[in-house]
């Protein structure tokens, strides 16, 4: 009599697992639009455009403040991608479902318009996005950014896109194995049906798959339970990681103050209103007296007659000796120490590095995550400007044997006590 653990029995288990596997796994691979120029000249020009306009929020192969960019012309036509870069609001408003979902995924964080970029700039930018820094992509895939100096990076490990490709390859391999097993089982079944078998063996060889029993089996219940538990656990972990992160938070202020008008159109320096940014820990919220330096004379905008209702609120605050109750946008936990002057004066960091394109914002919102991982990642990547500063001479001498540039992490930027004490 044939053993009940023959290959015919294996068929049922493999088929069941294969059906579940393909129902629950999606495969997605990215390939650049063939029309995107891959020449070294175009890539180099695109890198300059990327560094000037995109680097603050994006990386090519990793999610950062915004999504990973490589493969953009595979996910959407190149013309649509260029339109989105120039005016994301218009593309989302046109009903584009892909960018609409992306907008929701990143907490309705508005991407600044880049209408000033020419068609050549956009074409070069796409060249860099699709074909630039491929060696960095390989390093990311190898987990080069996983752990350094005992601290965890903000964006480490293999990007989701690469994991999906690897998973896709494994699925293809599994499918080939299933096909080979199916052929073997078919051949064995035909061979056995031609043999003289007793009734029990014939019944076993000719048995049909009973889906009802499969769905009621302990193995099926175990697999479904494990998947549900894994999904719930991932959702819970994602929720925990988002606790205290207020990226995209843009509260309504008591006075409709436009940074786009003041810092953008009028080009008023941030330091004029935020007086403490170069001399202390806090940047300072301007008092009504600073507003009155200009608005004693400027009572409306665009040459309109009378006093603007918003400017009138400033007059009322001064007349009644009452502070304007601005709503704080950027909040760090009490356990973290951050000094504006250290970054702005010593580090020569631009305001936009952390606060985003503030000169384009009508309503100020939190642009960056401002998480511990985000800060550590910045300290790992930011190079120290040592020229003309004798304070760093000894450190430069000590670091002279290294092939890499002197970065914040090399001067204690990853030490816990720098921000927590």
Short mmCIF file of C-alpha atoms in Angstrom, two decimals:
data_model
loop_
_atom_site.label_atom_id
_atom_site.label_comp_id
_atom_site.label_asym_id
_atom_site.label_seq_id
_atom_site.Cartn_x
_atom_site.Cartn_y
_atom_site.Cartn_z
CA UNK A 1 0.00 0.00 0.00
CA UNK A 2 1.24 3.51 -0.85
CA UNK A 3 2.22 5.81 1.98
CA UNK A 4 -0.25 8.61 2.70
CA UNK A 5 2.73 11.03 2.69
CA UNK A 6 3.38 10.67 -1.03
CA UNK A 7 3.94 13.60 -3.39
CA UNK A 8 0.23 13.71 -4.13
CA UNK A 9 -0.33 14.84 -0.57
CA UNK A 10 2.36 17.50 -0.88
CA UNK A 11 0.47 19.00 -3.81
CA UNK A 12 -2.39 20.14 -1.62
CA UNK A 13 -0.18 21.92 0.88
CA UNK A 14 1.90 23.72 -1.75
CA UNK A 15 -1.14 24.77 -3.73
CA UNK A 16 -2.86 26.12 -0.65
CA UNK A 17 0.19 28.10 0.45
CA UNK A 18 0.77 29.40 -3.07
CA UNK A 19 -2.79 30.70 -3.37
CA UNK A 20 -2.52 32.48 -0.01
CA UNK A 21 0.90 33.85 -0.90
CA UNK A 22 -0.17 35.39 -4.20
CA UNK A 23 -3.41 36.75 -2.75
CA UNK A 24 -1.58 38.63 -0.01
CA UNK A 25 1.61 39.77 -1.77
CA UNK A 26 1.88 42.47 -4.43
CA UNK A 27 4.91 42.88 -6.66
CA UNK A 28 6.14 46.31 -7.68
CA UNK A 29 9.36 47.12 -9.52
CA UNK A 30 10.56 50.44 -10.79
CA UNK A 31 12.15 51.26 -14.14
CA UNK A 32 12.98 54.69 -15.51
CA UNK A 33 11.25 56.14 -18.55
CA UNK A 34 13.53 55.36 -21.53
CA UNK A 35 13.11 58.97 -22.70
CA UNK A 36 14.96 60.28 -19.62
CA UNK A 37 18.51 61.27 -20.60
CA UNK A 38 21.12 59.10 -18.86
CA UNK A 39 24.22 60.97 -20.06
CA UNK A 40 26.81 62.04 -17.48
CA UNK A 41 26.33 65.71 -18.41
CA UNK A 42 22.56 65.60 -17.82
CA UNK A 43 22.98 63.70 -14.54
CA UNK A 44 25.59 66.19 -13.29
CA UNK A 45 23.38 69.16 -14.19
CA UNK A 46 20.41 67.46 -12.53
CA UNK A 47 22.38 66.88 -9.33
CA UNK A 48 23.00 70.62 -9.05
CA UNK A 49 19.26 71.30 -9.43
CA UNK A 50 18.47 68.56 -6.88
CA UNK A 51 20.94 69.89 -4.29
CA UNK A 52 19.61 73.43 -4.66
CA UNK A 53 15.90 72.63 -4.47
CA UNK A 54 15.13 69.06 -3.38
CA UNK A 55 17.85 67.78 -1.06
CA UNK A 56 16.28 69.18 2.09
CA UNK A 57 13.23 66.92 1.80
CA UNK A 58 14.13 64.06 -0.51
CA UNK A 59 16.58 61.22 -1.08
CA UNK A 60 16.80 59.10 -4.19
CA UNK A 61 16.41 55.66 -2.63
CA UNK A 62 15.05 56.28 0.86
CA UNK A 63 12.01 57.94 2.36
CA UNK A 64 12.94 61.16 4.11
CA UNK A 65 10.73 64.17 4.75
CA UNK A 66 9.26 63.28 1.38
CA UNK A 67 9.12 59.99 -0.59
CA UNK A 68 12.09 58.33 -2.29
CA UNK A 69 12.34 59.77 -5.80
CA UNK A 70 14.02 57.12 -7.94
CA UNK A 71 11.50 55.48 -10.25
CA UNK A 72 9.26 58.57 -10.37
CA UNK A 73 8.89 58.35 -14.16
CA UNK A 74 7.89 54.71 -13.86
CA UNK A 75 5.13 55.47 -11.39
CA UNK A 76 3.83 58.44 -13.42
CA UNK A 77 4.51 59.79 -16.95
CA UNK A 78 7.49 62.13 -17.12
CA UNK A 79 5.35 65.11 -18.17
CA UNK A 80 3.07 64.61 -15.15
CA UNK A 81 6.09 64.36 -12.83
CA UNK A 82 7.45 67.64 -14.20
CA UNK A 83 4.06 69.30 -13.80
CA UNK A 84 3.92 68.10 -10.19
CA UNK A 85 7.38 69.51 -9.46
CA UNK A 86 6.37 72.90 -10.88
CA UNK A 87 2.98 73.06 -9.13
CA UNK A 88 1.98 70.12 -6.95
CA UNK A 89 -1.24 71.79 -5.82
CA UNK A 90 -2.54 72.06 -9.38
CA UNK A 91 -1.78 68.40 -10.18
CA UNK A 92 -3.46 67.17 -6.99
CA UNK A 93 -6.41 69.47 -7.66
CA UNK A 94 -6.76 68.05 -11.17
CA UNK A 95 -7.79 64.71 -9.65
CA UNK A 96 -4.55 62.74 -10.08
CA UNK A 97 -5.19 59.80 -7.75
CA UNK A 98 -1.54 58.78 -7.36
CA UNK A 99 -0.34 62.19 -6.16
CA UNK A 100 -3.55 62.67 -4.19
CA UNK A 101 -2.84 59.47 -2.22
CA UNK A 102 0.82 60.49 -1.81
CA UNK A 103 -0.31 63.85 -0.42
CA UNK A 104 -2.48 62.08 2.18
CA UNK A 105 0.27 59.57 3.03
CA UNK A 106 2.59 62.41 4.05
CA UNK A 107 0.06 64.12 6.29
CA UNK A 108 -1.20 66.65 3.71
CA UNK A 109 2.26 68.26 3.72
CA UNK A 110 2.29 70.68 0.79
CA UNK A 111 5.27 70.50 -1.54
CA UNK A 112 6.50 74.00 -2.51
CA UNK A 113 5.94 75.10 -6.10
CA UNK A 114 9.01 75.24 -8.35
CA UNK A 115 7.59 77.25 -11.24
CA UNK A 116 10.93 78.99 -11.67
CA UNK A 117 12.57 75.79 -12.98
CA UNK A 118 12.98 75.69 -16.76
CA UNK A 119 12.18 72.66 -18.92
CA UNK A 120 15.91 71.94 -19.18
CA UNK A 121 16.21 72.09 -15.38
CA UNK A 122 13.34 69.63 -15.02
CA UNK A 123 14.74 67.26 -17.64
CA UNK A 124 18.15 67.31 -15.97
CA UNK A 125 16.53 66.78 -12.58
CA UNK A 126 14.74 63.67 -13.86
CA UNK A 127 18.06 62.42 -15.29
CA UNK A 128 19.67 62.66 -11.86
CA UNK A 129 16.66 61.15 -10.08
CA UNK A 130 16.61 58.10 -12.34
CA UNK A 131 20.32 57.61 -13.15
CA UNK A 132 22.31 59.51 -10.52
CA UNK A 133 24.35 58.20 -7.58
CA UNK A 134 23.70 54.54 -8.31
CA UNK A 135 26.59 53.64 -6.01
CA UNK A 136 24.65 55.18 -3.11
CA UNK A 137 21.67 53.03 -4.00
CA UNK A 138 23.90 49.96 -3.77
CA UNK A 139 25.23 51.11 -0.41
CA UNK A 140 21.70 51.61 0.88
CA UNK A 141 20.70 48.16 -0.34
CA UNK A 142 23.63 46.75 1.60
CA UNK A 143 22.46 48.43 4.79
CA UNK A 144 25.39 50.87 4.94
CA UNK A 145 23.35 53.32 6.98
CA UNK A 146 22.11 50.80 9.53
CA UNK A 147 23.98 51.65 12.75
CA UNK A 148 26.96 53.90 13.38
CA UNK A 149 28.53 54.90 16.69
CA UNK A 150 25.85 53.10 18.68
CA UNK A 151 23.08 55.39 17.44
CA UNK A 152 20.22 54.51 15.15
CA UNK A 153 19.86 56.42 11.87
CA UNK A 154 16.63 58.08 10.89
CA UNK A 155 16.51 56.20 7.60
CA UNK A 156 18.46 52.93 7.72
CA UNK A 157 18.34 49.51 6.14
CA UNK A 158 16.95 48.52 2.75
CA UNK A 159 14.29 50.76 1.18
CA UNK A 160 10.82 49.34 0.64
CA UNK A 161 11.32 49.37 -3.13
CA UNK A 162 14.33 47.04 -2.91
CA UNK A 163 12.60 44.76 -0.42
CA UNK A 164 9.69 44.52 -2.83
CA UNK A 165 11.99 43.58 -5.72
CA UNK A 166 13.75 40.94 -3.60
CA UNK A 167 10.41 39.57 -2.50
CA UNK A 168 9.26 39.52 -6.12
CA UNK A 169 12.30 37.46 -7.10
CA UNK A 170 11.59 35.00 -4.28
CA UNK A 171 7.98 34.71 -5.46
CA UNK A 172 9.13 33.93 -9.01
CA UNK A 173 11.49 31.27 -7.67
CA UNK A 174 8.67 29.78 -5.58
CA UNK A 175 6.40 29.78 -8.63
CA UNK A 176 9.03 27.90 -10.67
CA UNK A 177 9.38 25.35 -7.86
CA UNK A 178 5.62 24.88 -7.79
CA UNK A 179 5.52 24.38 -11.55
CA UNK A 180 8.29 21.75 -11.37
CA UNK A 181 6.53 19.98 -8.49
CA UNK A 182 3.27 20.07 -10.43
CA UNK A 183 4.92 18.44 -13.44
CA UNK A 184 6.51 15.77 -11.24
CA UNK A 185 3.19 15.07 -9.54
CA UNK A 186 1.41 14.90 -12.90
CA UNK A 187 3.93 12.41 -14.26
CA UNK A 188 3.78 10.29 -11.10
CA UNK A 189 -0.01 10.34 -11.11
CA UNK A 190 -0.18 9.14 -14.72
CA UNK A 191 2.35 6.43 -13.96
CA UNK A 192 0.53 5.21 -10.86
CA UNK A 193 -2.87 5.09 -12.59
CA UNK A 194 -1.42 2.57 -15.03
CA UNK A 195 -0.28 0.30 -12.21
CA UNK A 196 -2.31 -2.38 -10.52
CA UNK A 197 -3.33 -0.77 -7.25
CA UNK A 198 -5.80 -1.78 -4.59
CA UNK A 199 -8.92 0.31 -4.01
CA UNK A 200 -7.46 2.42 -1.18
CA UNK A 201 -4.44 3.41 -3.24
CA UNK A 202 -6.58 4.22 -6.28
CA UNK A 203 -8.81 6.41 -4.15
CA UNK A 204 -5.78 8.24 -2.74
CA UNK A 205 -4.19 8.80 -6.17
CA UNK A 206 -7.42 10.10 -7.69
CA UNK A 207 -8.45 12.28 -4.76
CA UNK A 208 -9.60 15.85 -5.46
CA UNK A 209 -8.77 18.98 -3.53
CA UNK A 210 -11.48 19.82 -1.01
CA UNK A 211 -11.36 23.61 -0.54
CA UNK A 212 -13.81 23.42 2.34
CA UNK A 213 -11.42 21.26 4.32
CA UNK A 214 -8.49 23.47 3.34
CA UNK A 215 -10.17 26.62 4.71
CA UNK A 216 -11.15 24.80 7.90
CA UNK A 217 -7.73 23.26 8.44
CA UNK A 218 -5.53 24.21 11.38
CA UNK A 219 -2.75 25.34 9.02
CA UNK A 220 -5.02 27.81 7.19
CA UNK A 221 -6.35 29.23 10.47
CA UNK A 222 -2.78 29.55 11.78
CA UNK A 223 -1.60 31.40 8.67
CA UNK A 224 -4.54 33.83 8.68
CA UNK A 225 -4.13 34.45 12.42
CA UNK A 226 -0.40 35.11 12.01
CA UNK A 227 -1.06 37.59 9.19
CA UNK A 228 -3.73 39.44 11.19
CA UNK A 229 -1.47 39.62 14.26
CA UNK A 230 1.43 40.89 12.12
CA UNK A 231 -0.78 43.55 10.53
CA UNK A 232 -2.12 44.71 13.90
CA UNK A 233 1.41 44.78 15.36
CA UNK A 234 2.73 46.84 12.44
CA UNK A 235 -0.16 49.29 12.74
CA UNK A 236 0.47 49.64 16.47
CA UNK A 237 4.21 50.18 15.97
CA UNK A 238 3.58 52.78 13.26
CA UNK A 239 1.26 54.57 15.67
CA UNK A 240 3.85 54.49 18.45
CA UNK A 241 6.54 55.91 16.17
CA UNK A 242 4.26 58.81 15.28
CA UNK A 243 3.65 59.83 18.93
CA UNK A 244 4.95 63.36 19.44
CA UNK A 245 5.70 63.87 15.73
CA UNK A 246 3.81 66.93 14.49
CA UNK A 247 5.16 67.16 10.96
CA UNK A 248 2.70 69.09 8.81
CA UNK A 249 1.10 70.83 11.82
CA UNK A 250 -0.04 74.29 10.63
CA UNK A 251 -2.36 75.93 13.18
CA UNK A 252 -4.46 79.00 12.48
CA UNK A 253 -2.81 82.05 14.02
CA UNK A 254 -4.63 84.96 15.73
CA UNK A 255 -3.33 87.25 12.96
CA UNK A 256 -3.12 86.04 9.36
CA UNK A 257 0.59 86.75 8.98
CA UNK A 258 2.03 85.77 5.59
CA UNK A 259 5.66 84.66 5.50
CA UNK A 260 5.32 84.44 1.72
CA UNK A 261 4.71 88.20 1.65
CA UNK A 262 7.19 89.33 4.30
CA UNK A 263 10.08 86.86 3.88
CA UNK A 264 9.39 86.08 0.22
CA UNK A 265 8.11 89.11 -1.70
CA UNK A 266 9.53 91.79 0.63
CA UNK A 267 12.69 89.74 1.41
CA UNK A 268 12.74 90.70 5.10
CA UNK A 269 15.46 88.72 6.87
CA UNK A 270 14.27 86.17 9.44
CA UNK A 271 16.61 87.73 12.02
CA UNK A 272 14.78 91.05 11.84
CA UNK A 273 11.70 89.62 13.56
CA UNK A 274 13.20 86.58 15.29
CA UNK A 275 15.82 88.56 17.18
CA UNK A 276 17.16 85.76 19.39
CA UNK A 277 18.12 83.35 16.64
CA UNK A 278 21.77 84.47 16.52
CA UNK A 279 22.35 85.18 20.19
CA UNK A 280 20.52 82.52 22.18
CA UNK A 281 18.73 79.24 22.42
CA UNK A 282 15.33 80.53 21.31
CA UNK A 283 14.59 82.37 18.07
CA UNK A 284 12.01 84.57 19.87
CA UNK A 285 8.48 85.35 18.69
CA UNK A 286 8.40 89.05 17.69
CA UNK A 287 6.55 91.47 19.92
CA UNK A 288 3.97 93.93 18.50
CA UNK A 289 6.60 96.69 18.82
CA UNK A 290 8.69 95.03 16.10
CA UNK A 291 5.61 94.84 13.88
CA UNK A 292 4.96 98.53 14.48
CA UNK A 293 8.38 99.48 13.10
CA UNK A 294 6.81 99.01 9.67
CA UNK A 295 3.08 99.06 10.31
CA UNK A 296 3.07 102.49 11.84
CA UNK A 297 3.21 103.59 8.23
CA UNK A 298 2.00 100.49 6.33
CA UNK A 299 -1.68 100.12 7.20
CA UNK A 300 -2.87 97.94 4.31
CA UNK A 301 -1.51 95.81 1.48
CA UNK A 302 -1.60 96.23 -2.26
CA UNK A 303 -2.31 99.96 -2.07
CA UNK A 304 -5.75 99.43 -0.54
CA UNK A 305 -7.40 102.25 1.40
CA UNK A 306 -8.03 102.17 5.13
CA UNK A 307 -6.57 99.87 7.77
CA UNK A 308 -6.41 96.15 7.10
CA UNK A 309 -8.46 94.12 9.65
CA UNK A 310 -5.39 91.98 10.37
CA UNK A 311 -3.11 94.99 10.87
CA UNK A 312 -5.79 96.54 13.10
CA UNK A 313 -5.29 93.57 15.46
CA UNK A 314 -1.69 94.71 15.94
CA UNK A 315 -2.83 98.25 16.75
CA UNK A 316 -5.36 96.88 19.25
CA UNK A 317 -2.69 94.77 20.97
CA UNK A 318 -0.42 97.81 21.36
CA UNK A 319 -3.22 100.14 22.51
CA UNK A 320 -4.42 97.63 25.11
CA UNK A 321 -0.90 96.60 26.15
CA UNK A 322 -1.77 92.97 25.42
CA UNK A 323 0.54 90.38 23.82
CA UNK A 324 -0.48 88.71 20.58
CA UNK A 325 -1.20 85.08 21.48
CA UNK A 326 0.65 83.36 18.65
CA UNK A 327 0.21 79.57 18.49
CA UNK A 328 3.53 77.73 18.80
CA UNK A 329 4.24 75.55 15.76
CA UNK A 330 7.59 73.87 16.50
CA UNK A 331 7.76 72.01 19.81
CA UNK A 332 10.66 69.95 21.10
CA UNK A 333 10.26 67.80 24.23
CA UNK A 334 11.66 69.22 27.45
CA UNK A 335 14.25 66.43 27.55
CA UNK A 336 15.94 67.75 24.41
CA UNK A 337 18.22 70.80 24.32
CA UNK A 338 18.48 72.78 21.09
CA UNK A 339 20.37 76.05 20.65
CA UNK A 340 19.53 78.24 17.64
CA UNK A 341 22.67 80.36 17.83
CA UNK A 342 24.89 77.28 17.84
CA UNK A 343 23.38 76.11 14.57
CA UNK A 344 22.77 79.46 12.84
CA UNK A 345 25.99 81.29 13.80
CA UNK A 346 28.56 78.53 14.37
CA UNK A 347 27.09 75.90 12.06
CA UNK A 348 25.95 78.47 9.45
CA UNK A 349 22.74 76.49 8.92
CA UNK A 350 20.08 78.23 6.85
CA UNK A 351 16.63 78.58 8.40
CA UNK A 352 15.13 76.64 5.48
CA UNK A 353 17.20 73.56 6.33
CA UNK A 354 14.92 72.80 9.29
CA UNK A 355 11.90 75.00 8.66
CA UNK A 356 11.55 74.35 4.93
CA UNK A 357 10.78 77.02 2.29
CA UNK A 358 9.43 79.44 4.88
CA UNK A 359 9.53 82.27 2.32
CA UNK A 360 6.79 80.49 0.35
CA UNK A 361 4.40 79.72 3.22
CA UNK A 362 1.19 81.67 3.68
CA UNK A 363 0.48 79.66 6.85
CA UNK A 364 3.55 78.34 8.65
CA UNK A 365 3.58 74.61 9.26
CA UNK A 366 6.15 72.21 10.68
CA UNK A 367 8.16 71.16 7.64
CA UNK A 368 10.58 68.61 9.13
CA UNK A 369 9.97 65.69 11.46
CA UNK A 370 12.25 67.12 14.19
CA UNK A 371 12.65 63.62 15.63
CA UNK A 372 15.80 62.31 17.27
CA UNK A 373 16.55 60.18 14.23
CA UNK A 374 16.14 63.18 11.94
CA UNK A 375 18.64 65.21 13.98
CA UNK A 376 21.14 62.35 14.16
CA UNK A 377 20.93 61.82 10.42
CA UNK A 378 21.70 65.53 9.90
CA UNK A 379 24.70 65.31 12.24
CA UNK A 380 26.03 62.34 10.30
CA UNK A 381 25.77 64.06 6.94
CA UNK A 382 26.60 67.72 7.65
CA UNK A 383 30.20 68.74 7.00
CA UNK A 384 31.94 71.21 9.29
CA UNK A 385 33.09 74.52 7.78
CA UNK A 386 36.54 74.86 9.33
CA UNK A 387 38.19 77.47 7.12
CA UNK A 388 39.05 80.66 8.98
CA UNK A 389 37.99 79.24 12.35
CA UNK A 390 40.89 78.53 14.69
CA UNK A 391 38.57 76.70 17.05
CA UNK A 392 38.64 73.69 14.72
CA UNK A 393 42.39 73.67 13.94
CA UNK A 394 43.21 70.91 16.44
CA UNK A 395 40.22 68.83 15.35
CA UNK A 396 41.20 69.19 11.69
CA UNK A 397 44.71 68.03 12.56
CA UNK A 398 43.40 64.97 14.41
CA UNK A 399 41.04 64.18 11.54
CA UNK A 400 43.68 64.65 8.83
CA UNK A 401 44.28 60.91 8.41
CA UNK A 402 40.67 60.27 7.45
CA UNK A 403 39.61 60.25 3.79
CA UNK A 404 36.19 61.63 4.70
CA UNK A 405 35.33 65.24 5.38
CA UNK A 406 35.02 66.40 8.99
CA UNK A 407 31.37 66.13 9.98
CA UNK A 408 29.32 66.98 13.05
CA UNK A 409 29.38 63.35 14.16
CA UNK A 410 33.19 63.54 14.36
CA UNK A 411 33.12 66.35 16.93
CA UNK A 412 30.69 64.71 19.34
CA UNK A 413 27.49 65.25 17.41
CA UNK A 414 26.23 61.77 18.30
CA UNK A 415 26.98 61.99 22.03
CA UNK A 416 23.85 61.71 24.16
CA UNK A 417 24.91 64.50 26.52
CA UNK A 418 25.05 67.04 23.68
CA UNK A 419 21.24 67.20 23.61
CA UNK A 420 20.17 65.36 26.80
CA UNK A 421 21.48 66.35 30.23
#
